[in-house]
mmCIF file of C-alpha atoms in Angstrom:
data_model
loop_
_atom_site.group_PDB
_atom_site.id
_atom_site.type_symbol
_atom_site.label_atom_id
_atom_site.label_comp_id
_atom_site.label_asym_id
_atom_site.label_seq_id
_atom_site.Cartn_x
_atom_site.Cartn_y
_atom_site.Cartn_z
ATOM 1 C CA VAL K 21 114.347 41.162 53.833
ATOM 2 C CA GLY K 22 112.123 43.039 51.339
ATOM 3 C CA PHE K 23 108.781 44.634 52.204
ATOM 4 C CA ALA K 24 110.479 48.078 52.187
ATOM 5 C CA ALA K 25 111.620 47.151 55.693
ATOM 6 C CA ALA K 26 114.062 50.044 56.035
ATOM 7 C CA LYS K 27 111.384 52.639 55.275
ATOM 8 C CA ARG K 28 108.963 50.942 57.649
ATOM 9 C CA GLU K 29 111.583 50.953 60.386
ATOM 10 C CA ARG K 30 112.378 54.655 59.868
ATOM 11 C CA SER K 31 108.729 55.677 60.257
ATOM 12 C CA HIS K 32 107.927 53.347 63.144
ATOM 13 C CA SER K 33 109.042 55.517 66.065
ATOM 14 C CA GLU K 34 107.128 58.540 64.760
ATOM 15 C CA ALA K 35 104.004 56.456 64.142
ATOM 16 C CA LEU K 36 104.176 54.854 67.570
ATOM 17 C CA LYS K 37 104.682 58.199 69.297
ATOM 18 C CA GLU K 38 101.676 59.739 67.557
ATOM 19 C CA ILE K 39 99.381 56.797 68.250
ATOM 20 C CA LEU K 40 100.381 56.640 71.913
ATOM 21 C CA ALA K 41 99.664 60.382 72.129
ATOM 22 C CA GLY K 42 96.201 59.602 70.809
ATOM 23 C CA LYS K 43 96.124 61.200 67.369
ATOM 24 C CA LYS K 44 97.767 60.431 64.024
ATOM 25 C CA LYS K 45 99.297 63.535 62.429
ATOM 26 C CA GLY K 46 101.898 62.283 59.934
ATOM 27 C CA CYS K 47 101.671 60.490 56.582
ATOM 28 C CA TRP K 48 102.943 57.029 57.494
ATOM 29 C CA ILE K 49 99.792 54.891 57.476
ATOM 30 C CA TRP K 50 100.886 52.517 54.690
ATOM 31 C CA TRP K 51 104.257 51.796 56.326
ATOM 32 C CA SER K 52 102.741 50.770 59.666
ATOM 33 C CA PHE K 53 99.538 49.243 58.261
ATOM 34 C CA PRO K 54 100.479 47.636 54.929
ATOM 35 C CA PRO K 55 97.627 47.678 52.394
ATOM 36 C CA LEU K 56 96.636 44.934 49.995
ATOM 37 C CA ARG K 57 97.606 46.168 46.534
ATOM 38 C CA SER K 58 94.242 45.238 45.010
ATOM 39 C CA TYR K 59 92.199 46.929 47.751
ATOM 40 C CA GLY K 60 93.838 49.493 50.039
ATOM 41 C CA LYS K 61 96.241 51.079 47.548
ATOM 42 C CA ASP K 62 95.001 54.505 46.488
ATOM 43 C CA LYS K 63 96.613 57.171 44.309
ATOM 44 C CA TRP K 64 98.782 58.393 47.192
ATOM 45 C CA THR K 65 100.052 54.981 48.337
ATOM 46 C CA PRO K 66 103.679 54.073 47.498
ATOM 47 C CA ASP K 67 103.668 50.885 45.461
ATOM 48 C CA GLU K 68 106.441 49.357 47.558
ATOM 49 C CA ALA K 69 104.320 49.700 50.700
ATOM 50 C CA CYS K 70 101.740 47.217 49.388
ATOM 51 C CA LEU K 71 101.366 43.479 49.869
ATOM 52 C CA ASP K 72 100.154 41.314 46.997
ATOM 53 C CA ASP K 73 98.179 38.529 48.638
ATOM 54 C CA LEU K 74 97.671 36.365 51.708
ATOM 55 C CA GLN K 75 101.014 34.640 51.203
ATOM 56 C CA SER K 76 102.767 38.029 51.243
ATOM 57 C CA ALA K 77 101.075 38.853 54.547
ATOM 58 C CA LYS K 78 102.206 35.509 55.983
ATOM 59 C CA ASP K 79 105.762 36.134 54.785
ATOM 60 C CA TYR K 80 105.625 39.612 56.373
ATOM 61 C CA LEU K 81 104.804 38.061 59.750
ATOM 62 C CA ARG K 82 107.787 35.742 59.421
ATOM 63 C CA GLN K 83 110.125 38.761 59.502
ATOM 64 C CA GLU K 84 110.815 39.208 63.200
ATOM 65 C CA ASN K 85 111.323 42.967 63.218
ATOM 66 C CA LEU K 86 108.330 43.694 60.995
ATOM 67 C CA ARG K 87 106.139 41.443 63.127
ATOM 68 C CA CYS K 88 107.395 43.070 66.342
ATOM 69 C CA ASN K 89 106.699 46.586 65.050
ATOM 70 C CA LEU K 90 103.249 45.550 63.856
ATOM 71 C CA LEU K 91 102.409 44.163 67.284
ATOM 72 C CA GLU K 92 103.663 47.333 68.929
ATOM 73 C CA ILE K 93 101.592 49.660 66.740
ATOM 74 C CA LEU K 94 98.478 47.492 67.122
ATOM 75 C CA GLU K 95 98.813 47.437 70.908
ATOM 76 C CA ALA K 96 99.284 51.213 70.973
ATOM 77 C CA SER K 97 96.222 51.615 68.742
ATOM 78 C CA CYS K 98 94.112 49.616 71.180
ATOM 79 C CA GLN K 99 95.343 51.678 74.120
ATOM 80 C CA SER K 100 94.439 54.963 72.443
ATOM 81 C CA MET K 101 91.120 53.827 70.969
ATOM 82 C CA ALA K 102 90.053 52.509 74.383
ATOM 83 C CA LYS K 103 89.926 56.126 75.606
ATOM 84 C CA HIS K 104 86.941 56.841 73.323
ATOM 85 C CA THR K 105 83.410 55.537 73.771
ATOM 86 C CA THR K 106 82.310 56.295 70.204
ATOM 87 C CA MET K 107 84.020 56.572 66.795
ATOM 88 C CA ALA K 108 87.293 55.440 68.361
ATOM 89 C CA PRO K 109 89.167 54.675 65.090
ATOM 90 C CA TRP K 110 88.224 58.053 63.632
ATOM 91 C CA HIS K 111 89.373 59.903 66.776
ATOM 92 C CA VAL K 112 92.806 58.265 66.649
ATOM 93 C CA PHE K 113 93.489 57.951 62.924
ATOM 94 C CA ASP K 114 91.477 60.650 61.112
ATOM 95 C CA ALA K 115 90.325 63.472 63.408
ATOM 96 C CA GLY K 116 93.763 65.100 63.257
ATOM 97 C CA PHE K 117 93.220 65.787 59.554
ATOM 98 C CA SER K 118 89.775 67.426 59.948
ATOM 99 C CA ARG K 119 88.129 64.480 58.187
ATOM 100 C CA LYS K 120 84.540 63.510 58.923
ATOM 101 C CA PRO K 121 83.634 60.184 60.613
ATOM 102 C CA VAL K 122 81.342 59.508 57.648
ATOM 103 C CA GLY K 123 82.607 60.480 54.210
ATOM 104 C CA VAL K 124 84.250 59.767 50.873
ATOM 105 C CA PHE K 125 88.020 59.201 50.479
ATOM 106 C CA THR K 126 90.062 61.973 52.179
ATOM 107 C CA GLY K 127 86.851 63.685 53.283
ATOM 108 C CA GLY K 128 86.039 60.637 55.397
ATOM 109 C CA PRO K 129 87.770 58.129 57.691
ATOM 110 C CA VAL K 130 90.239 56.907 55.062
ATOM 111 C CA ASP K 131 92.940 55.884 57.540
ATOM 112 C CA SER K 132 90.421 54.043 59.702
ATOM 113 C CA PHE K 133 89.399 52.178 56.552
ATOM 114 C CA LYS K 134 93.037 51.250 55.909
ATOM 115 C CA VAL K 135 93.616 50.110 59.494
ATOM 116 C CA ARG K 136 90.508 47.917 59.402
ATOM 117 C CA ALA K 137 91.515 46.330 56.085
ATOM 118 C CA CYS K 138 95.083 45.739 57.276
ATOM 119 C CA CYS K 139 94.003 44.133 60.551
ATOM 120 C CA THR K 140 91.558 41.882 58.719
ATOM 121 C CA MET K 141 94.314 40.790 56.332
ATOM 122 C CA PHE K 142 96.791 40.063 59.124
ATOM 123 C CA ALA K 143 94.147 38.251 61.165
ATOM 124 C CA ALA K 144 93.739 35.916 58.197
ATOM 125 C CA ALA K 145 97.505 35.536 57.809
ATOM 126 C CA ALA K 146 98.049 34.962 61.533
ATOM 127 C CA LYS K 147 95.326 32.308 61.607
ATOM 128 C CA GLU K 148 97.098 30.348 58.871
ATOM 129 C CA GLU K 149 100.457 30.824 60.608
ATOM 130 C CA ASN K 150 99.068 29.738 63.993
ATOM 131 C CA ASP K 151 100.291 33.094 65.321
ATOM 132 C CA CYS K 152 97.928 33.561 68.249
ATOM 133 C CA GLU K 153 99.539 36.792 69.477
ATOM 134 C CA VAL K 154 99.096 38.687 66.204
ATOM 135 C CA HIS K 155 95.660 37.177 65.654
ATOM 136 C CA GLU K 156 94.403 38.301 69.072
ATOM 137 C CA ILE K 157 95.604 41.887 68.731
ATOM 138 C CA CYS K 158 94.166 42.189 65.217
ATOM 139 C CA LEU K 159 90.780 41.075 66.532
ATOM 140 C CA ALA K 160 91.133 43.488 69.454
ATOM 141 C CA VAL K 161 91.647 46.390 67.030
ATOM 142 C CA LEU K 162 88.717 45.252 64.885
ATOM 143 C CA ASP K 163 86.469 45.250 67.970
ATOM 144 C CA PHE K 164 86.713 49.055 67.997
ATOM 145 C CA PHE K 165 85.078 49.184 64.568
ATOM 146 C CA THR K 166 81.469 49.242 65.719
ATOM 147 C CA GLY K 167 79.837 50.749 62.625
ATOM 148 C CA ASP K 168 79.581 54.343 63.855
ATOM 149 C CA CYS K 169 82.074 55.405 61.177
ATOM 150 C CA ALA K 170 81.373 54.903 57.467
ATOM 151 C CA TYR K 171 83.480 55.280 54.344
ATOM 152 C CA SER K 172 83.551 55.137 50.563
ATOM 153 C CA ASP K 173 86.760 54.719 48.549
ATOM 154 C CA LEU K 174 85.219 56.544 45.580
ATOM 155 C CA LYS K 175 87.664 58.714 43.577
ATOM 156 C CA SER K 176 90.634 57.230 45.454
ATOM 157 C CA GLY K 177 92.180 55.659 42.389
ATOM 158 C CA SER K 178 92.141 52.232 44.024
ATOM 159 C CA ALA K 179 91.640 49.108 41.912
ATOM 160 C CA LEU K 180 88.032 48.691 43.036
ATOM 161 C CA ASP K 181 87.320 52.387 42.534
ATOM 162 C CA LYS K 182 88.578 52.169 38.950
ATOM 163 C CA ALA K 183 86.425 49.074 38.457
ATOM 164 C CA GLY K 184 83.331 51.026 39.548
ATOM 165 C CA LYS K 185 82.848 49.059 42.771
ATOM 166 C CA TRP K 186 82.484 52.115 45.014
ATOM 167 C CA SER K 187 79.746 54.776 45.026
ATOM 168 C CA GLU K 188 78.852 57.885 47.014
ATOM 169 C CA LYS K 189 77.137 55.581 49.498
ATOM 170 C CA CYS K 190 79.379 55.073 52.514
ATOM 171 C CA VAL K 191 79.841 51.596 53.972
ATOM 172 C CA GLN K 192 79.813 51.057 57.732
ATOM 173 C CA LEU K 193 83.223 50.211 59.177
ATOM 174 C CA LYS K 194 82.070 47.381 61.400
ATOM 175 C CA GLY K 195 84.153 44.393 62.455
ATOM 176 C CA PRO K 196 86.320 42.555 59.912
ATOM 177 C CA ASP K 197 86.348 43.789 56.310
ATOM 178 C CA LYS K 198 84.489 41.114 54.333
ATOM 179 C CA ARG K 199 85.557 42.585 51.013
ATOM 180 C CA ILE K 200 89.251 42.063 51.682
ATOM 181 C CA LEU K 201 88.593 38.536 52.949
ATOM 182 C CA GLN K 202 86.934 37.755 49.618
ATOM 183 C CA LEU K 203 89.921 39.163 47.718
ATOM 184 C CA LEU K 204 92.240 37.036 49.861
ATOM 185 C CA GLY K 205 90.231 33.925 49.030
ATOM 186 C CA THR K 206 89.074 33.310 52.587
ATOM 187 C CA ASP K 207 86.075 34.038 54.837
ATOM 188 C CA LEU K 208 85.006 35.226 58.283
ATOM 189 C CA SER K 209 86.092 31.968 59.910
ATOM 190 C CA VAL K 210 89.660 33.327 60.009
ATOM 191 C CA CYS K 211 88.431 36.015 62.404
ATOM 192 C CA GLU K 212 87.121 33.572 64.960
ATOM 193 C CA PRO K 213 89.219 33.527 68.165
ATOM 194 C CA MET K 214 92.041 31.005 68.231
ATOM 195 C CA SER K 215 92.372 28.579 71.121
ATOM 196 C CA ARG K 216 95.712 28.865 72.900
ATOM 197 C CA ALA K 217 95.223 25.408 74.361
ATOM 198 C CA ALA K 218 94.699 23.890 70.931
ATOM 199 C CA LEU K 219 97.951 25.469 69.810
ATOM 200 C CA GLY K 220 99.863 24.065 72.747
ATOM 201 C CA GLY K 221 100.026 27.449 74.442
ATOM 202 C CA SER K 222 99.215 28.252 78.019
#
């Protein structure tokens, strides 16, 4: 199967339990929310947890168990974030680590940043795969990113950090991540809602 599927499966129940309880506490973010190697991989991220490109994300969605677990964790994330009126991603993914809603790397909402990037990537992949279910839930998660949290990946050891593309200035986490869309060779059109009728759905 690939994609470090066994490790993802082993961490899934713990991740799901924590998210449903409303607060991430463990170190499993990259297994449940795969990062793009050229963007979301920092110095702590296992190399095998990363995806290389848009095609890799599409291939990931074609693995039934991986797709099912992704849907489950995204749905749970929406349920828990819906309980907060402000800074919802930070409350669920970062507050348990005493991080700030605005900050640099592990001093800021680093896991919220990773979740946003991952959902943007899979929205793009789902659009190309005509996978309306995954596309809808990715957009639903992204709707919780309203810009009231901000982040910089400075000093993370990521590819863009090493290339000098991040500074002390934090970037608002609002809607889809345009930077990852650019790296994937696509644009914001992939984050427009899909029509079920056009896909032959009901």
